[in-house]
XYZ file of C-alpha atoms in Angstrom:
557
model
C 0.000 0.000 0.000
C 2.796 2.318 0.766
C 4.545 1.715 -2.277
C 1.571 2.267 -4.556
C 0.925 5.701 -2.242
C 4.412 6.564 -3.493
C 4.016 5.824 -6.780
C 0.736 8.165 -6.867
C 2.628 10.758 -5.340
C 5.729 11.050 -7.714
C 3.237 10.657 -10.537
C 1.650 14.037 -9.738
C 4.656 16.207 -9.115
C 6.743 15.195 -11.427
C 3.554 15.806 -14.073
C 4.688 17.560 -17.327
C 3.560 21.087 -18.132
C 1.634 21.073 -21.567
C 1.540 24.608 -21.769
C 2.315 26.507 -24.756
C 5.630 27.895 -25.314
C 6.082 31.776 -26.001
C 9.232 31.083 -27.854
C 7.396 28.868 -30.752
C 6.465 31.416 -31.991
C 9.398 32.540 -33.778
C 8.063 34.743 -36.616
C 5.916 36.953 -34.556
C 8.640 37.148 -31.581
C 10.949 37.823 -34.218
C 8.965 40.782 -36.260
C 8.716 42.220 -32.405
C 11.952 43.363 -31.673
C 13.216 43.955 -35.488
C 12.000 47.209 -37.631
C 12.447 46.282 -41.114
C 13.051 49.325 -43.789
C 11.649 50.011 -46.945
C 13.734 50.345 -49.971
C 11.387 52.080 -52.727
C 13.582 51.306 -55.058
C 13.193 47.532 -54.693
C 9.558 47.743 -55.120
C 9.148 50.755 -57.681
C 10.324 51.559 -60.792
C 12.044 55.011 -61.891
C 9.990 57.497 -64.224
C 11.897 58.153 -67.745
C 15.365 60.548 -66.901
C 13.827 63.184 -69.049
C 11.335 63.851 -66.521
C 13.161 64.479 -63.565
C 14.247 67.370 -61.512
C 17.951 68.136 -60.783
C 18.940 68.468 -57.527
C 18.901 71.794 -55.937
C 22.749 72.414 -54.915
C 21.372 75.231 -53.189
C 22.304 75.280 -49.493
C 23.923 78.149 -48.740
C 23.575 79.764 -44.845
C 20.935 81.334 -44.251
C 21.547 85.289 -45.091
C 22.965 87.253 -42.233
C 21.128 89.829 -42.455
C 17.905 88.529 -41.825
C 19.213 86.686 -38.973
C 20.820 89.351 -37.227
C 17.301 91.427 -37.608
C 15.181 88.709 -36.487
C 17.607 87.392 -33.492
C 18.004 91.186 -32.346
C 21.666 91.358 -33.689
C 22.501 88.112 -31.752
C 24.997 86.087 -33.238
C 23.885 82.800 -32.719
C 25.140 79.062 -32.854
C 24.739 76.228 -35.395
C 24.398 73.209 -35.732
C 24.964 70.307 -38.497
C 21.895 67.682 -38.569
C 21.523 65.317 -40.990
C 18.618 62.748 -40.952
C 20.562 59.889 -39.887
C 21.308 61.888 -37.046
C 18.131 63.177 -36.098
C 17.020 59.412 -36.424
C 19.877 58.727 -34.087
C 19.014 61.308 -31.376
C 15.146 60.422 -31.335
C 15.682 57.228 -30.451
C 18.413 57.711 -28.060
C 16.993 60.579 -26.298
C 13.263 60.893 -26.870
C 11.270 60.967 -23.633
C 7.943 59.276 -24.921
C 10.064 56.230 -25.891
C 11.379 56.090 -22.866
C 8.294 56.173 -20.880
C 6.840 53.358 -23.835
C 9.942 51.145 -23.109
C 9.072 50.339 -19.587
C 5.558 49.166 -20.717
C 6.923 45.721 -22.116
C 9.331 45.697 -18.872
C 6.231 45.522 -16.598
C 4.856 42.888 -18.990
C 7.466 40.812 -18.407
C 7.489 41.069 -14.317
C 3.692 40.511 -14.415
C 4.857 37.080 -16.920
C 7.435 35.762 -14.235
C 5.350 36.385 -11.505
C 2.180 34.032 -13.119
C 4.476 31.803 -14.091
C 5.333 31.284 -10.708
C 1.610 29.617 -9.766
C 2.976 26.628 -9.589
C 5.760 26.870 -7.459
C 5.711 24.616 -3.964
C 5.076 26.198 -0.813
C 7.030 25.117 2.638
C 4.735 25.019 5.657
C 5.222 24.382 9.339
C 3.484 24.135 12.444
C 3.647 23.451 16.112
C 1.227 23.848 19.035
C 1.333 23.203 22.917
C -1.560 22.746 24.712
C -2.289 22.555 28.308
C -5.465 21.707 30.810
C -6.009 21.169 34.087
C -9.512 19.547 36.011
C -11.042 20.252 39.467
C -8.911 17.575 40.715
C -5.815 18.001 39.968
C -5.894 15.699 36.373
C -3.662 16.989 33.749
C -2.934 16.993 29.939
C -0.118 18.408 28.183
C 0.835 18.194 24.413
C 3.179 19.502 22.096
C 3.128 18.775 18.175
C 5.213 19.914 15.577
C 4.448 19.209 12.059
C 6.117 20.469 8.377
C 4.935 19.781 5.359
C 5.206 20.893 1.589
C 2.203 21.691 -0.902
C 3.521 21.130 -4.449
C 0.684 22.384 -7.100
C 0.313 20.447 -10.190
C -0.387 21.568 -14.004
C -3.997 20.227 -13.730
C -5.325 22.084 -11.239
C -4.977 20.061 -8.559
C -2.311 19.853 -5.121
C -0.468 17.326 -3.684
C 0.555 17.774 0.130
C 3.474 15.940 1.451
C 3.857 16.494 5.417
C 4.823 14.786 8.614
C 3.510 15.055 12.237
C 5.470 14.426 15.810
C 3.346 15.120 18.867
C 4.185 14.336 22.905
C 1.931 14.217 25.376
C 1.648 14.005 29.159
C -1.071 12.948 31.383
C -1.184 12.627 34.892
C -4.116 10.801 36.330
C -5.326 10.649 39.445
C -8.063 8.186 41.452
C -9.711 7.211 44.570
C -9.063 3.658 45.227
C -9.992 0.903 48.239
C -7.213 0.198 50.142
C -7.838 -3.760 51.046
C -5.887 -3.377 54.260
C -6.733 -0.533 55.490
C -9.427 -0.183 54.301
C -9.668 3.215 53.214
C -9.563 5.551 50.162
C -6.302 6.142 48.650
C -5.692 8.443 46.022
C -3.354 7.226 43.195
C -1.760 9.188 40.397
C -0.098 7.640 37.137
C 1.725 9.429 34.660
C 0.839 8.198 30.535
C 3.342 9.524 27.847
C 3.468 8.818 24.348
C 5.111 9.976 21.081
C 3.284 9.931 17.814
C 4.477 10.348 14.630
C 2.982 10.319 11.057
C 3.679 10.569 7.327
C 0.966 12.345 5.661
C -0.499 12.487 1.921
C -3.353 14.884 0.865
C -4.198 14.904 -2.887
C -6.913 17.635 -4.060
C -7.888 17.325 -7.581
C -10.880 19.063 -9.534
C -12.277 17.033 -12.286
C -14.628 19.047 -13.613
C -13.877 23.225 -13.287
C -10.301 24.130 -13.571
C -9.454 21.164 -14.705
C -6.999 20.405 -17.651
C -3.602 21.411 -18.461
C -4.742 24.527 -20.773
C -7.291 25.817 -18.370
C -4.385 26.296 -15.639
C -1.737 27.566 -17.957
C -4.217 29.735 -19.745
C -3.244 32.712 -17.552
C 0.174 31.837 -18.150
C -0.596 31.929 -22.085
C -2.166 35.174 -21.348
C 0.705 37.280 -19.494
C 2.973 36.036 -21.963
C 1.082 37.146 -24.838
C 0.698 40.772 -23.120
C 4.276 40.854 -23.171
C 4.087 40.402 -26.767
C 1.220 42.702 -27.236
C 3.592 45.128 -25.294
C 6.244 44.797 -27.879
C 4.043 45.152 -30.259
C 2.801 48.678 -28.964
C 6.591 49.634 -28.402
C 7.709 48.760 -32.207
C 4.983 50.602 -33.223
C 5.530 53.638 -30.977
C 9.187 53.324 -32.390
C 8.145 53.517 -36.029
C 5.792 56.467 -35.294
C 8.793 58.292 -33.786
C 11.076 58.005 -36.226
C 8.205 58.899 -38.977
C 6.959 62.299 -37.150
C 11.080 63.153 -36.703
C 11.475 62.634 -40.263
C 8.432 64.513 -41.595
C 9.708 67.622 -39.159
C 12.691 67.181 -40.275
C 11.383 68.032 -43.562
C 9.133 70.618 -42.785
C 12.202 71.944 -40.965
C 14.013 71.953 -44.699
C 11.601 73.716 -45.937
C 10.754 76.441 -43.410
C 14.507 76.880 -43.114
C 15.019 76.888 -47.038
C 12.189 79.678 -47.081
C 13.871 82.027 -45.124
C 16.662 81.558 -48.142
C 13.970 82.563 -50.547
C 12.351 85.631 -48.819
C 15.685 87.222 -48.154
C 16.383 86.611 -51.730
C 13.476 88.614 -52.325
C 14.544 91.042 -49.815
C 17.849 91.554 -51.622
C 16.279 91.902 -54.984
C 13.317 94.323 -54.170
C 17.061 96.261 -52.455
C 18.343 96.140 -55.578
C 14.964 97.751 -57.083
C 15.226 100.734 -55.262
C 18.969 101.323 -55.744
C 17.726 100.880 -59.243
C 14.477 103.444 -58.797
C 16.789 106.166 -57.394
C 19.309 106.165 -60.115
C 16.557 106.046 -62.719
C 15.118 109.082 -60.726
C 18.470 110.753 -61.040
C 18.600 110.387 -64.724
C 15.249 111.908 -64.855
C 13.955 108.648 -66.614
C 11.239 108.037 -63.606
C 9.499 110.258 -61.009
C 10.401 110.369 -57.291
C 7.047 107.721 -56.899
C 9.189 104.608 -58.463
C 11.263 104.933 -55.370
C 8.329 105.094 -52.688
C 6.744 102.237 -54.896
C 10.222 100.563 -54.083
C 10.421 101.142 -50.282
C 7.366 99.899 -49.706
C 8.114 96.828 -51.479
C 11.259 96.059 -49.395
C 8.867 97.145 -45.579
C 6.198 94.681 -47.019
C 9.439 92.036 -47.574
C 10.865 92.664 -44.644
C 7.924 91.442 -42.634
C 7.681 88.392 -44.879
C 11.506 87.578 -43.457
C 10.181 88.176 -39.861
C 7.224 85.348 -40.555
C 9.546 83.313 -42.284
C 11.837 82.755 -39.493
C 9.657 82.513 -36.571
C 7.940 79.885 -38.610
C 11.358 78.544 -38.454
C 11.999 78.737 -34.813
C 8.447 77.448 -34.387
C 9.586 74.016 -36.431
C 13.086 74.585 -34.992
C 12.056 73.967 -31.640
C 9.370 70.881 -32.455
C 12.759 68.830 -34.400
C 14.360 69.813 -30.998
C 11.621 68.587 -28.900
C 12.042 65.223 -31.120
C 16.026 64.658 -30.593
C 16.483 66.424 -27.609
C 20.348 66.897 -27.859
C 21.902 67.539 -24.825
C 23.488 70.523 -25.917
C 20.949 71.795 -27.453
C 17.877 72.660 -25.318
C 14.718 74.003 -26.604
C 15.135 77.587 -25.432
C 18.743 77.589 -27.179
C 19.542 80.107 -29.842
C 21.263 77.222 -31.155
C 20.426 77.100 -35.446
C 19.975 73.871 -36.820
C 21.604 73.331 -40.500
C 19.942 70.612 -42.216
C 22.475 68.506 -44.019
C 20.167 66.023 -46.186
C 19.391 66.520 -49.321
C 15.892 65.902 -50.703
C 15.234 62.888 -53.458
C 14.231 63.657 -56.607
C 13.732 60.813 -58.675
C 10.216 59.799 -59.681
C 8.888 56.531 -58.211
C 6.281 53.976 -59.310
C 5.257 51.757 -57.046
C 3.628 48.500 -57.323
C 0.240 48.640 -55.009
C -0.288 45.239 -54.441
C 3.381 44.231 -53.069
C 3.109 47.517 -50.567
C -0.086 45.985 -49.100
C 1.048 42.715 -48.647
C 4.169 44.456 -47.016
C 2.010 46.343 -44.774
C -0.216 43.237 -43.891
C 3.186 41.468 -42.721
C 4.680 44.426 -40.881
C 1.828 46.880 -39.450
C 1.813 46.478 -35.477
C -1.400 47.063 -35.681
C -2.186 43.600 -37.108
C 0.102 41.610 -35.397
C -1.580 42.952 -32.243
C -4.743 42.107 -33.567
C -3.238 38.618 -33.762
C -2.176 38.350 -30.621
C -5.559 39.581 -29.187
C -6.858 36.873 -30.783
C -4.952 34.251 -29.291
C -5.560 36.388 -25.806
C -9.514 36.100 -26.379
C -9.069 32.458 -27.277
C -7.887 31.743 -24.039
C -10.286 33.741 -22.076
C -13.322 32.003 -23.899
C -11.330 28.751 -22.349
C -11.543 29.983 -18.955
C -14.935 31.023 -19.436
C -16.172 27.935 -20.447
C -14.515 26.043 -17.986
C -15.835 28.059 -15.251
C -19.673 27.274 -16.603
C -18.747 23.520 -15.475
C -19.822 21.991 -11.864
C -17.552 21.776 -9.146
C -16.374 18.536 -8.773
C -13.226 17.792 -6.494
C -11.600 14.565 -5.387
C -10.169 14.480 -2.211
C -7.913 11.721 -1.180
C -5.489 11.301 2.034
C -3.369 8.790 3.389
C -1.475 8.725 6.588
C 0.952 6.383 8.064
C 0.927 6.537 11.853
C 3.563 5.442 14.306
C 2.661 5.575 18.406
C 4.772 4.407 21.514
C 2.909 5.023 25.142
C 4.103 4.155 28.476
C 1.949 4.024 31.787
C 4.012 4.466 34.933
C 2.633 4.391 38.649
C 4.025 6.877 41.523
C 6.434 6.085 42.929
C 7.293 3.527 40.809
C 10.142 4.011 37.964
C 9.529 5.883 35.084
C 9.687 4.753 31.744
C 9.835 6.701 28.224
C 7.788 6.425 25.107
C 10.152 4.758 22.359
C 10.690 7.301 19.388
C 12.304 4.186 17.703
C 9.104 2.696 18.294
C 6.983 4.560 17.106
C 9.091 4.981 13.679
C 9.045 1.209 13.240
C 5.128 1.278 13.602
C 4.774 3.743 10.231
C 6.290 1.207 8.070
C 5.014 -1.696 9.345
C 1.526 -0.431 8.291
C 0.243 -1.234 11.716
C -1.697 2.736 11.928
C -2.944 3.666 8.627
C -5.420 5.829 7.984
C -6.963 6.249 4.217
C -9.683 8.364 3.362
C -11.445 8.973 -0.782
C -14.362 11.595 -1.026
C -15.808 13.862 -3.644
C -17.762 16.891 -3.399
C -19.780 18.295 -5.952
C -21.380 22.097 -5.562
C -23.435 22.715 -8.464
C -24.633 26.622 -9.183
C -28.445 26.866 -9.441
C -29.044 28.804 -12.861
C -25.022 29.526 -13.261
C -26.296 32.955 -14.299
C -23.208 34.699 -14.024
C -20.372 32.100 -15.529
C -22.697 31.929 -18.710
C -22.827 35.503 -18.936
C -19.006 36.250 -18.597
C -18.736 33.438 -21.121
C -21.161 35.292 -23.393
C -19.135 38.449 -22.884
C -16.135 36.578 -23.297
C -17.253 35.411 -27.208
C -18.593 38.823 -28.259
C -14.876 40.205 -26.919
C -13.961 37.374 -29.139
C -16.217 38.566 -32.275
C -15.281 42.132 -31.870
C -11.688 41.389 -32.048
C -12.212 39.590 -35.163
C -14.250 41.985 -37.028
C -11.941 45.247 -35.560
C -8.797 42.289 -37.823
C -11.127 43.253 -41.076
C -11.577 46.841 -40.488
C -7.813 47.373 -39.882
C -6.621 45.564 -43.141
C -9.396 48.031 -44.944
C -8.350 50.987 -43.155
C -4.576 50.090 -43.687
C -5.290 49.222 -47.572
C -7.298 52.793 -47.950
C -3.682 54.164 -46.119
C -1.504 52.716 -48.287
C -3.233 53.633 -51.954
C -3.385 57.380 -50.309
C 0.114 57.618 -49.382
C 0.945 56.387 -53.298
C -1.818 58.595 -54.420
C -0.474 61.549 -52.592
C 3.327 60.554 -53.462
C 2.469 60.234 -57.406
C 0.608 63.760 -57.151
C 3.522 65.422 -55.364
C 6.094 63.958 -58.231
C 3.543 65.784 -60.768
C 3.681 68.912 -58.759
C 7.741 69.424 -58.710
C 7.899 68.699 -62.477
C 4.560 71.155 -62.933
C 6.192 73.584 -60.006
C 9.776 73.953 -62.152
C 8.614 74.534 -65.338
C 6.582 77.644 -63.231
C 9.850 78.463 -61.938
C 11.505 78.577 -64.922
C 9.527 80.461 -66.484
C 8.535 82.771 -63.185
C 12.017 83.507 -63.813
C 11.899 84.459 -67.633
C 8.953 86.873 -66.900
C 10.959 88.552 -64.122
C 13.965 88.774 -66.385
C 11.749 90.399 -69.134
C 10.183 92.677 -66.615
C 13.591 93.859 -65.612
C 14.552 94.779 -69.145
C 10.344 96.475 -69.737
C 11.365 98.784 -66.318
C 14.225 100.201 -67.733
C 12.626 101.040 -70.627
C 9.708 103.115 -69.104
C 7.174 100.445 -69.926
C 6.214 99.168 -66.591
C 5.838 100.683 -62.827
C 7.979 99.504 -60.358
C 4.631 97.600 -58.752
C 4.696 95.896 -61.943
C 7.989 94.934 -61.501
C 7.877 94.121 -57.765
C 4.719 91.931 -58.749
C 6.575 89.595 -60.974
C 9.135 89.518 -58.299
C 6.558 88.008 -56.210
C 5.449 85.826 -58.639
C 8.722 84.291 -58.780
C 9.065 84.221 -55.044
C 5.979 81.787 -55.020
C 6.929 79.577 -57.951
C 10.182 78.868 -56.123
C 7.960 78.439 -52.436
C 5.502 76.224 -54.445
C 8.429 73.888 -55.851
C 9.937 73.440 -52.448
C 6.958 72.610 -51.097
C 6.128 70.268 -53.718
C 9.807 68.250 -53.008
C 8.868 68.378 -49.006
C 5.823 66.783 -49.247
C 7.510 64.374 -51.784
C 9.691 63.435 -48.922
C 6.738 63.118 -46.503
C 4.968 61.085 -48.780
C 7.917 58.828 -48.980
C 7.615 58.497 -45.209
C 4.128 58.034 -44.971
C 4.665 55.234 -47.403
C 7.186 53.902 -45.111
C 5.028 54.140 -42.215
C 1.865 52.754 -43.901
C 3.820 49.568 -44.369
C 5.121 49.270 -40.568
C 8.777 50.090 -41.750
C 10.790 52.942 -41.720
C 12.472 54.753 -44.993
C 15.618 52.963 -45.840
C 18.012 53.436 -48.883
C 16.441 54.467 -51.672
């Protein structure tokens, strides 16, 4: 009997854990904690040479002047950025993604710790107890008893412990003395040791029952963690996208300062131009009041120029938070990166399959899945009858000893005692079930039913994201394929905003135009040349969004 007890017992703690393992799944662990890029030029195709724009080798410092007017004649700092680095710095220094990162940290605590359910717990106890009758009778005990609960993957416990207990009685009674006859009171003294090996099995068979049911909340913390991940990549892709697009906006607020102190300059140069004509009696003394008012309205179009700089300025700062550079530093950031200006084609169909492999979005969606999976498990299980098996064994061991005053005293045998476990001369065994039974079950079947519409709406949210993400993608290519039409539209208004000023130069110093005619088509070539840089920005943007719409970030193109 004790042999098959032992068997039993090593049977259950030793049992196997059948729950699923995290690291199986390799592909999405694996998309977690890489960000892949997006090469356009691997998925596109380049629009005829004879279409595209040349590179604008224009990047000369922004004109003194103007700084030292709208910096109140400070001379400030610079500072070289290139993409790469403000990539670099955002990640490195950006305090949202620092706060995000801790997310999948907690994850992972809250995964150890469940994973720890099943981990055996040490016990121990010990007693004394004393009382005392109107007589003078007497009973002391002490017991001490350890024991270890070990939890198997089932559901179930088993409980491993052992007992020692002393007593001490001292017992008193009238008796007859023959001889004399008369009462005599007699005390003896009883002392025993007891000892015991114990076995306690608790097992449902019904609720919470099964290997997946128990490791279900297992499943679940670990698949937080990877929903956690999840949320970081993303957060890490959106970073780098909104550091990129304000990195171009930066280029172009910063390259628009270039082009209204150009403008400055020139509408300068048409009043030096007014006054000499003036002199030579050629025009009247208006031509130079039509001037200076043309260079007092451009000099307030610097002023808006630059604090729409420092505005973006201090956004790309907020983004890369240098160390050295602070957002209330005068500190000038010089954009190093050129734009690209090649035309792209892209092929639709391989971006949205991209973006259906990569977009965090869906892979959470996934994982949510799996989650509610589990949780309709639980559910389910919980909608069962409680059904337990209860089953203990104990092997008992005793030695007493009954001594009479004032005779000798003898002691309990520990030795005994021990012998008497193994000899099976004490055991106890003991099998019951009990069975509790919810009238109606009202609320299990209710979370359960709650449980599968969590489990529908997950499903249906999977269909409205790969819509949503399809509608993103075809815009971003949309608006990419427009802005490519706008810088080849936006130079040939450039080049010939440029011819009309040129012409207009040549009209004014033949008498045949005002200087507000002349200061017009100045304007007009001041737009053209704002409308083709923002035409190349939002090229660039577009290139990001495309990026971004695929859960990747722009790599070389």
């Amino acid at each position: 009997m004790f042999l098959c007890i032992c068997a039993i017992l090593c049977f259950l703690i030793l049992l196997p854990s059948c729950s699923y393992d995290l690291e199986n799944y390799e592909e999405i662990r694996k998309s977690l904690h890489t960000i892949d890029t997006l090469e356009p030029m691997k998925i596109s195709e380049k629009i005829d040479n004879s279409q595209e724009l040349s590179k604008n080798p224009d990047k000369e410092e922004i004109f003194q002047k103007a700084q030292t007017i709208v910096d109140n004649k400070k001379i400030l700092s610079t500072y070289d950025l290139s993409l790469i680095d403000a990539r670099k710095l955002a990640l490195e220094n950006n305090l949202s993604l620092k706060v995000e990162k801790i997310n999948p940290e907690i994850a992972e605590k809250t995964y150890q710790a469940e994973k720890a359910k099943f981990e055996s717990i040490l016990s121990a106890t010990t007693q004394f107890k004393y009382n005392e009758d109107e007589v003078g009778n007497s009973q002391s005990q002490t017991s001490f008893g350890p024991s270890i609960r070990v939890p198997n993957h089932i559901g179930g416990d088993v409980s491993i412990g052992m007992s020692y207990g002393f007593s001490r009685n001292h017992i008193g009674n009238y008796v007859m003395d023959p001889i004399h006859n008369t009462l005599r009171y007699d005390y003896f003294l009883q002392k025993s040791q007891d000892l015991g090996i114990h076995l306690n099995i608790q097992q449902p068979l019904l609720k919470n029952f099964g290997w997946e049911v128990n490791h279900a909340s297992i499943d679940i913390a670990g698949l937080q963690v990877h929903q956690a991940d999840a949320r970081l990549k993303l957060a890490t892709i959106q970073l780098l996208a909104n550091t990129e697009k304000t990195y171009w906006d930066y280029v172009a607020a910063y390259e628009q300062v270039k082009i209204q102190v150009d403008k400055y300059k020139l509408a300068q140069q048409q009043v030096e131009t007014a006054k000499k004509m003036v002199e030579e009696g050629v025009r009247t003394k208006v031509e130079i009041l039509r001037a200076e008012l043309g260079v007092a309205r451009q000099f307030e179009a610097i002023i808006i120029a630059e604090t729409a700089r420092r505005h973006i300025e201090r956004s790309l700062k907020r983004y890369i938070l240098h160390p050295d550079i602070p957002l209330n530093s005068e500190t000038i950031l010089i954009p190093k990166t050129a734009p690209y200006l090649e035309g792209l084609i892209f092929q639709r169909q391989t971006i949205i399959e991209l973006a259906q492999k990569n977009r965090m979005e869906l892979i959470e969606n996934e994982i949510q899945q799996l989650i509610d999976k589990r949780n309709v498990l639980i559910n389910k299980n919980a909608t069962l009858p409680n059904l337990n098996l209860e089953f203990s064994y104990s092997a008992l061991g005793s030695d007493s000893t009954s001594n009479n005053f004032p005779g000798g005293q003898k002691q309990p045998s520990f030795r005994k005692a021990l012998r008497q476990i193994f000899q099976s001369e004490l055991n106890e065994l003991a099998v019951g079930l009990t069975l509790d039974i919810p009238l109606g079950n009202k609320a299990a079947k209710k979370r359960l039913e709650a449980t599968l519409l969590a489990q529908q709406k997950t499903k249906e949210n999977q269909k409205i994201l790969y819509d949503a993400i399809q509608e993103e993608i075809l815009n971003a290519i949309d608006a990419l394929e427009q802005n490519w039409q706008r810088i080849l539209s936006n130079k040939m208004a450039l080049r010939h905003a440029e011819e009309t000023y040129k012409m207009e130069q040549i009209q004014y110093q033949y008498g045949h135009i005002t200087t507000t005619d002349l200061l017009q088509a100045l304007t007009s070539l001041s737009d053209a040349k704002t409308a083709e840089l923002n035409a190349i920005i939002e090229y660039q943007k577009s290139l990001v969004d495309i990026a971004f719409a695929t859960g990747t970030v722009l790599g070389k193109i």
